[in-house]
Structures are given as C-alpha cells and as structure tokens.
C-alpha cells in the first residue's frame, strides 16, 4: 500500500507503475499521436465525451469517496465545493471536450515556406510538443480538460493531480483510457501518476528524458516548487498581482465600474485586481466615491499615506502589501505623482500577468501599453478578460506568466512546437 | 584575488561585483532597452563596431596573454587557434555587428489585432525577452556576437565566457561598455561575470528573479550541467547526432555528394552528419562507392553486420555508436529493411537536430518529413544547411534542440517574447 500525504491508497486502485515505466509508455505512444489526423482525433474526443456521460455513476461514486475523506480531514467548504462533481459538472466536462473537438487543429499547418537563393525550399510546420506533464491541484475537471487539449494538439499527457481528488482522477482517467482503447488508440496517451507523495512529484520533475514540457497549475507554492526542482522545461502559470492605474484624466464612472468588476466579480482568480495605483491629483475626489462602491462588497482597502488621507476607513498599507496576491476582498492603494511613477511601481511589483490603465489621454494610453511589462496590458477595460475563452481561443490550458514559448492565455497553439521542413534537389555547402 | 579553475585573476581586472549586484544592474538597464527605438539601437551598434576596431590593439594585447597562458597550460593547437584573435578576426567581429545593425528589428511588430464581440481590440506585440544569460566556452568572438544580437532585440545580456578567454572577454566587454556610455546607454546592457569558477556559474543559474532565459553554447557536458542545475528557463542548443537515410530509390551520385559534404566539410560542427542509415536492398551496390569517396578524407566507418559485409574496411559498430556525436572523421552505418525501420531508428537515437533522406520516391519523402522528430528535416540536401545564415535569418545565436519557444537556428526573432495589448472603452465581465 502506498501512503500519500493524507490517505492510504489501496493496491487495487493503482497500477503500481514506476515513473520510469510511465515515461517509457508515454514516449511509446507519442509517435502515434504525432501523426494522427484531425478527423480521427475529433472522432476519439467525441467518443471520450460520450464515455464520461455513460460512466458518470462510476465517476460520481469515486468522487463521493474523495469528498467524504476530504470532509473527514476537515477541508474548508469552499474547497469541498471545488472537489465535488455532480451530473451537471460531468456534463460540463463532456461539453468542454466536444468544444475542443470542434476547434481548428493547429498541427500540420505550414506557416511559411520560402525559397533560398540556392533553391532550397525552407518551411516552418507546426507539430505537437510531444509529452506534456501537468501538475495540478484539487479540481478533478482539470483531468478531462488537460487530456482533451493535449490530445487535440497531438500530445501525450502525464497527469499528476492533487491527492484530495485522487479517486476522482483515477476514475476519470480510467474512463478516458478505456474509451481510447475502444478506438484503437494507445491508452497511454493519458496516464495518471498514482503516487501523490511529494517525493514522487519531485522525481517526476527530473524525467526530462521522457517529458518535453511541464505545466503546473495551482497556487504560488506549487509553482515555485516546480520552477525550483524541475529539469524539464516549465511553463509558469498563474500568480497574478494585477494593477489598475487610474490616471488623472480617467472617467471616474468608468474607472469605478472597471475596478468594481476586476476586484469583486470573482476574487479567487489570477486575473482579479489586487492593487490600485491612483494619480495624486485626483485621489481626494475619486477615492471616496470608489470606497462607497466597494463597500457594497465589504472590500478592505489598504492605502499609502495620501490614500488614507483621501477617504475614511482605509487601513495603512505596509511595504508587503504592494507585492501581495490577496485572492480576497482586499485591495491595496498606492498614489503616484505621474504616469512614470505608476509604470515604475507596477513593473516593480507585478507578476507579469494583467495590468490596466483607465485614462482619456492618448499619449498616456500608448505609453502604458508600451512600457508595462506583463502578459496582457489593457486600456480602459477590466483585467478579468485575460482568459482563453475571452480572448477567442475557445479553450485554455492555463495563463503563462513567463516570457518563453507562450505568454498570457494558452490555447491549443501554445501546446505545439514546430519544425523546419526543407525540400532540396541535391544541395551541398 | 579570485582563484578560478586554472588561473589567478588580478584584482585590477575585476569589478568584484556580486552576482546579486549583476542581476540588479541588469534589471535596472532593462526598461531602457525595452523601449529603445530601432534608429538609436542601430546607431549604437555601429558605434560599438567602430570602437572594437579603434581599440583592437588593447584587445589583441589582452588576447595574447590568454593565448600565452593557454599554451603554458598545454592547450591543444586547434583550441588555441579558436582562442586566438587577429586584426582580421576583430574586423570580422565588427563586420558581424554592422550586419546585425542592418537586420530588421523584430521588436514592436503587432503580428495580429482582432476585435472581440464585446468590442475589445486584442493584439499581439513582439517585445524583448528581458535579461538573457549566455554561458559559453572558449571563442572570444561570441562575446561581441551575443551582445549585438541581444541588444538589437532590446535585451540586456549577462555573459559568462570560458576561463581560457577571460582576459579577451574582459577587454571586449570593456570596449563595448565604454562605447555604450559614450552614446548615453546604460553600460549594464552588457555585463561579464568575472569569476569563472564552477560554484559561481551554478549560482548564476539560480538567478531566476533577474534573468529571463539562459542560453548555453558549448559542448554536451556544459549543456547537460545547465539543464540539470538551472532555475532559469533554458534554451538547449547544440548537440547534433545527425543522420542521413539513403533510401532504396536514391540517386547514388547525389547521395554520395551529400554525405561527403555533410560528413567532411567541417567535422566539429553540430550539423555535421554522424550516422548513415541505408536501405538493405542497395547497401551492397552503394556502400563500396561511398567508401571510396570517404577514403579521400580517411573517414572511419563503423557498420552493423550487413554494412560490414557490403564493403571492405568497415569497423564493427557497437550499440554505443548509434548515439554518438563523433565531431570527427568517423561515421556509423546502420542498414534497415524499409523506411519505417529507418524512421524508428533515427527517432530513437537522434538529438532533435537535423536529419535527411535521399530518395526519388515522393511518398517516402513526405513520410520522412512528417514522421521524423527533429528541428530540421531535409529531403535531398546536406544537413550542413541548419544554420541561421543559410536559413536567411542574417545571424544566429545558436541552434535550439528543444521544442519550447524556439526550435532550430535562432535569429533575432527567437530573442523576443510578446505581450497582448488590449484597447477597450470600459468593458467589464
């Protein structure tokens, strides 16, 4: 029996595969997926969606056990809700897979083909990344999402879900693997690492001979651990200390609507606003009106000296507040002399996610777009739009906050690489 | 005094900056480079090129000391030649910088801009990567090359050259920094790590709060060490176990010319051919003719059983040979039953660099292009073309053998990232 962080896994639930074997099986499945046609991939995805519905009672039964164990372990109700599956949520998972089937396949597109003076024709063709490792936390629907996106882009995926959702993830993976086998596709196109211990996840991050890229999805602690320990190239996702700068010329009503939306529409997400930067010339007139609106949702505001003087009821911010991703009804407020100070402050404390300016001034709008260093930079809109669906990608595997390979919301394209294809007729150097 | 691997560095040659300070200085210079216009960047590059010529006697003097120490340490003549600078080689470095100045600037291009149903205009704009770390071995001209490419794409660069070229690298960096200061550009746009000890290079790889990407250039050992130790995202470059598959239908003369070129034109480069794969139906007719041609350059051939039987003078290959990058006048020879076996063999042993097929068969050409997993896949041409200049990029910072971010020869485009710029008029979710 394997003992993981909080639970004991019964042998009948595990395949007892070693990581090495999981890696080898993934590599063996890779060539099949690499050259699979779009029609076949879509047919398989639709079959998997149907299988999830057909086997929903099996999945719900396993999920109920996860929920039971989580409650026994004293998990918070909000977290239990994220863990829990229902018929509706399984239908949502299946619908998500059908939507992925309907998306255009990025693989195989030759995005350029040029002739060199020596007659060589050199083209760049999109190809799958290969084997993708996903490390994620409690929500079991990520299991189906990650599989469908990786599969559509021709990739094999190795999943390592959180221990809380262990039985649910096993069940979902089993249903998907069975459906794959029914369509004569290697089951190992998706594998779940069944030992959720910290040692095993660390060993997984060393598997660079088998895994081409690792995508962690979860809290800041998980992502830091992956970046520090992985030998596999990582795409960092997630943490968002997002700012909104209210410029001197801002339309107050627009600024208040945008801030209210970005702060309170959903507090636990990475594109929520965590910090305001306000031009000092308008802070006295603007802040009391904003405070009144945010009071509707009992948002705590933590301000610098000028902000605290401008409206009643603000708490004094400490240096630490400027770098915090609260994920809560809390907002820090910094006043600045001009847009240069605003940009310097944001570029110092942001996490490279989403930043917005509210302004009527053309030059300041352009300056902000040019000089802010982040994945998504907005003029006069809520930071909440940084999302694969909102950007029109049809799906999202995460939001990259690094600069290599992909930046911002990652759709199917981010799950591809490319290769040069060269047509010659005997050329030598 | 700092003691590095083989030498003592005199205090007057070092700035005694800590890595932490180097990182902070790089980050401080980054915003200036991020928004610098193309005209200014080109003006600065041309000034740097002139400065290298003007200060050539200073650089040659320091290089002569490096060469003297290297000879005392018993360095091989071939390596000493790579280390040595001459007036012609400095002129070549300056000319390289002028060519980079003449290349189009990738930064600032908005490659797409689409309107969403809610009216948001979402564009993707190319931006610099930020701070690039380069770790490289003995050739001092890489110092000037890496600076010019990084600078043209708006990036700050931190260089860690080999200890053998220490004084040359210091001198070149000093000349560049002085030239930058003369044009009112932060000198810290380029910094050299002056402590070349192994501990310091390992500590450098942990500097992920300051460095956005690390590009190692050198032998397999260096690259493995970087991949294993770095917390900074790495672009792997270099190792090439490149194959040429001679299909049943190949034109023998074409195949022999291509193999002769790919194996012998330059043996020490990553795009040289290291292994042949030959269709067994033609091996008896083909191999003796090929052997006669390769004998001109005394190439040692190591074959499997059928290859050894097909021509005289082959050495028996071991399992190890299939994975070797010889970088020498040695070639392994594997016979196969058909193209599927050829593709499987190549995909198993290659390093993801460059692979070629010589064939007259349309279906086999397409199959090889589709199914081989490598950065560059050729039909009827020498693998030696995998190179930034040959591909028409005008310059090259290295050849990526990984699938993330960049694959194959990396020009200026590979030194950029992007960001989403979003124009709104009050949109909220």
JSON list of C-alpha atoms in Angstrom, two decimals, chain A residues 34-137:
[
{"chain": "A", "resi": 34, "resn": "UNK", "atom": "CA", "xyz": [2.29, 12.87, -33.57]},
{"chain": "A", "resi": 35, "resn": "UNK", "atom": "CA", "xyz": [0.93, 11.81, -36.97]},
{"chain": "A", "resi": 36, "resn": "UNK", "atom": "CA", "xyz": [-2.74, 11.23, -36.15]},
{"chain": "A", "resi": 37, "resn": "UNK", "atom": "CA", "xyz": [-5.11, 13.07, -38.50]},
{"chain": "A", "resi": 38, "resn": "UNK", "atom": "CA", "xyz": [-7.61, 15.66, -37.29]},
{"chain": "A", "resi": 39, "resn": "UNK", "atom": "CA", "xyz": [-10.67, 13.61, -38.27]},
{"chain": "A", "resi": 40, "resn": "UNK", "atom": "CA", "xyz": [-9.51, 10.69, -36.16]},
{"chain": "A", "resi": 41, "resn": "UNK", "atom": "CA", "xyz": [-8.61, 12.91, -33.20]},
{"chain": "A", "resi": 42, "resn": "UNK", "atom": "CA", "xyz": [-12.04, 14.56, -33.25]},
{"chain": "A", "resi": 43, "resn": "UNK", "atom": "CA", "xyz": [-13.82, 11.20, -33.51]},
{"chain": "A", "resi": 44, "resn": "UNK", "atom": "CA", "xyz": [-11.91, 9.96, -30.47]},
{"chain": "A", "resi": 45, "resn": "UNK", "atom": "CA", "xyz": [-12.63, 13.11, -28.46]},
{"chain": "A", "resi": 46, "resn": "UNK", "atom": "CA", "xyz": [-16.38, 12.83, -29.10]},
{"chain": "A", "resi": 47, "resn": "UNK", "atom": "CA", "xyz": [-16.23, 9.17, -28.05]},
{"chain": "A", "resi": 48, "resn": "UNK", "atom": "CA", "xyz": [-14.45, 10.13, -24.82]},
{"chain": "A", "resi": 49, "resn": "UNK", "atom": "CA", "xyz": [-17.11, 12.78, -24.12]},
{"chain": "A", "resi": 50, "resn": "UNK", "atom": "CA", "xyz": [-19.85, 10.17, -24.56]},
{"chain": "A", "resi": 51, "resn": "UNK", "atom": "CA", "xyz": [-17.97, 7.72, -22.31]},
{"chain": "A", "resi": 52, "resn": "UNK", "atom": "CA", "xyz": [-17.78, 10.25, -19.46]},
{"chain": "A", "resi": 53, "resn": "UNK", "atom": "CA", "xyz": [-21.57, 10.63, -19.58]},
{"chain": "A", "resi": 54, "resn": "UNK", "atom": "CA", "xyz": [-22.10, 6.87, -19.87]},
{"chain": "A", "resi": 55, "resn": "UNK", "atom": "CA", "xyz": [-19.84, 6.18, -16.89]},
{"chain": "A", "resi": 56, "resn": "UNK", "atom": "CA", "xyz": [-20.98, 9.11, -14.79]},
{"chain": "A", "resi": 57, "resn": "UNK", "atom": "CA", "xyz": [-22.29, 6.98, -11.94]},
{"chain": "A", "resi": 58, "resn": "UNK", "atom": "CA", "xyz": [-18.93, 5.24, -11.61]},
{"chain": "A", "resi": 59, "resn": "UNK", "atom": "CA", "xyz": [-17.15, 8.62, -11.55]},
{"chain": "A", "resi": 60, "resn": "UNK", "atom": "CA", "xyz": [-19.66, 10.13, -9.10]},
{"chain": "A", "resi": 61, "resn": "UNK", "atom": "CA", "xyz": [-19.26, 7.14, -6.78]},
{"chain": "A", "resi": 62, "resn": "UNK", "atom": "CA", "xyz": [-15.48, 7.55, -6.63]},
{"chain": "A", "resi": 63, "resn": "UNK", "atom": "CA", "xyz": [-15.83, 11.31, -6.25]},
{"chain": "A", "resi": 64, "resn": "UNK", "atom": "CA", "xyz": [-18.22, 10.85, -3.33]},
{"chain": "A", "resi": 65, "resn": "UNK", "atom": "CA", "xyz": [-15.48, 8.90, -1.53]},
{"chain": "A", "resi": 66, "resn": "UNK", "atom": "CA", "xyz": [-12.98, 11.71, -2.18]},
{"chain": "A", "resi": 67, "resn": "UNK", "atom": "CA", "xyz": [-15.48, 14.20, -0.76]},
{"chain": "A", "resi": 68, "resn": "UNK", "atom": "CA", "xyz": [-16.13, 12.01, 2.26]},
{"chain": "A", "resi": 69, "resn": "UNK", "atom": "CA", "xyz": [-12.41, 11.71, 3.04]},
{"chain": "A", "resi": 70, "resn": "UNK", "atom": "CA", "xyz": [-11.92, 15.45, 2.47]},
{"chain": "A", "resi": 71, "resn": "UNK", "atom": "CA", "xyz": [-14.68, 16.29, 4.96]},
{"chain": "A", "resi": 72, "resn": "UNK", "atom": "CA", "xyz": [-13.21, 13.88, 7.50]},
{"chain": "A", "resi": 73, "resn": "UNK", "atom": "CA", "xyz": [-9.89, 15.67, 7.06]},
{"chain": "A", "resi": 74, "resn": "UNK", "atom": "CA", "xyz": [-11.62, 18.97, 7.81]},
{"chain": "A", "resi": 75, "resn": "UNK", "atom": "CA", "xyz": [-11.39, 20.52, 4.34]},
{"chain": "A", "resi": 76, "resn": "UNK", "atom": "CA", "xyz": [-12.97, 24.01, 4.07]},
{"chain": "A", "resi": 77, "resn": "UNK", "atom": "CA", "xyz": [-16.43, 24.09, 2.45]},
{"chain": "A", "resi": 78, "resn": "UNK", "atom": "CA", "xyz": [-15.19, 26.24, -0.47]},
{"chain": "A", "resi": 79, "resn": "UNK", "atom": "CA", "xyz": [-12.54, 23.65, -1.28]},
{"chain": "A", "resi": 80, "resn": "UNK", "atom": "CA", "xyz": [-15.00, 20.78, -0.88]},
{"chain": "A", "resi": 81, "resn": "UNK", "atom": "CA", "xyz": [-17.21, 22.53, -3.42]},
{"chain": "A", "resi": 82, "resn": "UNK", "atom": "CA", "xyz": [-14.32, 22.69, -5.91]},
{"chain": "A", "resi": 83, "resn": "UNK", "atom": "CA", "xyz": [-13.69, 19.00, -5.38]},
{"chain": "A", "resi": 84, "resn": "UNK", "atom": "CA", "xyz": [-17.29, 17.84, -5.71]},
{"chain": "A", "resi": 85, "resn": "UNK", "atom": "CA", "xyz": [-18.66, 16.51, -9.01]},
{"chain": "A", "resi": 86, "resn": "UNK", "atom": "CA", "xyz": [-22.33, 16.40, -9.98]},
{"chain": "A", "resi": 87, "resn": "UNK", "atom": "CA", "xyz": [-24.16, 15.17, -13.09]},
{"chain": "A", "resi": 88, "resn": "UNK", "atom": "CA", "xyz": [-24.17, 18.76, -14.30]},
{"chain": "A", "resi": 89, "resn": "UNK", "atom": "CA", "xyz": [-20.45, 19.13, -13.77]},
{"chain": "A", "resi": 90, "resn": "UNK", "atom": "CA", "xyz": [-19.72, 15.89, -15.62]},
{"chain": "A", "resi": 91, "resn": "UNK", "atom": "CA", "xyz": [-21.97, 17.08, -18.43]},
{"chain": "A", "resi": 92, "resn": "UNK", "atom": "CA", "xyz": [-19.92, 20.27, -18.42]},
{"chain": "A", "resi": 93, "resn": "UNK", "atom": "CA", "xyz": [-16.69, 18.25, -18.71]},
{"chain": "A", "resi": 94, "resn": "UNK", "atom": "CA", "xyz": [-18.11, 16.29, -21.66]},
{"chain": "A", "resi": 95, "resn": "UNK", "atom": "CA", "xyz": [-19.31, 19.51, -23.30]},
{"chain": "A", "resi": 96, "resn": "UNK", "atom": "CA", "xyz": [-15.83, 21.00, -22.85]},
{"chain": "A", "resi": 97, "resn": "UNK", "atom": "CA", "xyz": [-14.32, 18.03, -24.69]},
{"chain": "A", "resi": 98, "resn": "UNK", "atom": "CA", "xyz": [-16.85, 18.40, -27.53]},
{"chain": "A", "resi": 99, "resn": "UNK", "atom": "CA", "xyz": [-15.90, 22.05, -27.83]},
{"chain": "A", "resi": 100, "resn": "UNK", "atom": "CA", "xyz": [-12.23, 21.10, -28.10]},
{"chain": "A", "resi": 101, "resn": "UNK", "atom": "CA", "xyz": [-13.15, 18.62, -30.84]},
{"chain": "A", "resi": 102, "resn": "UNK", "atom": "CA", "xyz": [-14.83, 21.49, -32.70]},
{"chain": "A", "resi": 103, "resn": "UNK", "atom": "CA", "xyz": [-11.75, 23.77, -32.54]},
{"chain": "A", "resi": 104, "resn": "UNK", "atom": "CA", "xyz": [-9.39, 24.02, -35.53]},
{"chain": "A", "resi": 105, "resn": "UNK", "atom": "CA", "xyz": [-6.37, 21.68, -35.27]},
{"chain": "A", "resi": 106, "resn": "UNK", "atom": "CA", "xyz": [-3.16, 23.72, -35.19]},
{"chain": "A", "resi": 107, "resn": "UNK", "atom": "CA", "xyz": [-0.95, 20.73, -36.07]},
{"chain": "A", "resi": 108, "resn": "UNK", "atom": "CA", "xyz": [0.36, 20.38, -39.62]},
{"chain": "A", "resi": 109, "resn": "UNK", "atom": "CA", "xyz": [-0.04, 23.98, -40.68]},
{"chain": "A", "resi": 110, "resn": "UNK", "atom": "CA", "xyz": [2.97, 25.25, -42.62]},
{"chain": "A", "resi": 111, "resn": "UNK", "atom": "CA", "xyz": [3.03, 28.89, -41.60]},
{"chain": "A", "resi": 112, "resn": "UNK", "atom": "CA", "xyz": [5.76, 29.94, -44.03]},
{"chain": "A", "resi": 113, "resn": "UNK", "atom": "CA", "xyz": [7.71, 28.46, -46.92]},
{"chain": "A", "resi": 114, "resn": "UNK", "atom": "CA", "xyz": [10.49, 30.42, -48.54]},
{"chain": "A", "resi": 115, "resn": "UNK", "atom": "CA", "xyz": [12.94, 29.67, -51.30]},
{"chain": "A", "resi": 116, "resn": "UNK", "atom": "CA", "xyz": [16.62, 30.36, -50.64]},
{"chain": "A", "resi": 117, "resn": "UNK", "atom": "CA", "xyz": [18.99, 31.57, -53.36]},
{"chain": "A", "resi": 118, "resn": "UNK", "atom": "CA", "xyz": [20.40, 28.02, -53.70]},
{"chain": "A", "resi": 119, "resn": "UNK", "atom": "CA", "xyz": [16.93, 26.67, -54.45]},
{"chain": "A", "resi": 120, "resn": "UNK", "atom": "CA", "xyz": [16.24, 25.09, -51.03]},
{"chain": "A", "resi": 121, "resn": "UNK", "atom": "CA", "xyz": [12.59, 25.48, -50.03]},
{"chain": "A", "resi": 122, "resn": "UNK", "atom": "CA", "xyz": [12.52, 26.02, -46.26]},
{"chain": "A", "resi": 123, "resn": "UNK", "atom": "CA", "xyz": [9.17, 25.82, -44.44]},
{"chain": "A", "resi": 124, "resn": "UNK", "atom": "CA", "xyz": [8.05, 26.00, -40.82]},
{"chain": "A", "resi": 125, "resn": "UNK", "atom": "CA", "xyz": [5.47, 23.40, -39.87]},
{"chain": "A", "resi": 126, "resn": "UNK", "atom": "CA", "xyz": [3.51, 23.19, -36.62]},
{"chain": "A", "resi": 127, "resn": "UNK", "atom": "CA", "xyz": [4.00, 19.90, -34.76]},
{"chain": "A", "resi": 128, "resn": "UNK", "atom": "CA", "xyz": [2.95, 18.59, -31.36]},
{"chain": "A", "resi": 129, "resn": "UNK", "atom": "CA", "xyz": [5.19, 19.35, -28.38]},
{"chain": "A", "resi": 130, "resn": "UNK", "atom": "CA", "xyz": [5.43, 15.63, -27.57]},
{"chain": "A", "resi": 131, "resn": "UNK", "atom": "CA", "xyz": [4.92, 14.55, -23.97]},
{"chain": "A", "resi": 132, "resn": "UNK", "atom": "CA", "xyz": [3.37, 17.11, -21.64]},
{"chain": "A", "resi": 133, "resn": "UNK", "atom": "CA", "xyz": [3.40, 16.79, -17.85]},
{"chain": "A", "resi": 134, "resn": "UNK", "atom": "CA", "xyz": [0.62, 18.53, -15.93]},
{"chain": "A", "resi": 135, "resn": "UNK", "atom": "CA", "xyz": [0.83, 19.04, -12.16]},
{"chain": "A", "resi": 136, "resn": "UNK", "atom": "CA", "xyz": [-2.36, 20.45, -10.70]},
{"chain": "A", "resi": 137, "resn": "UNK", "atom": "CA", "xyz": [-4.36, 20.77, -7.52]}
]
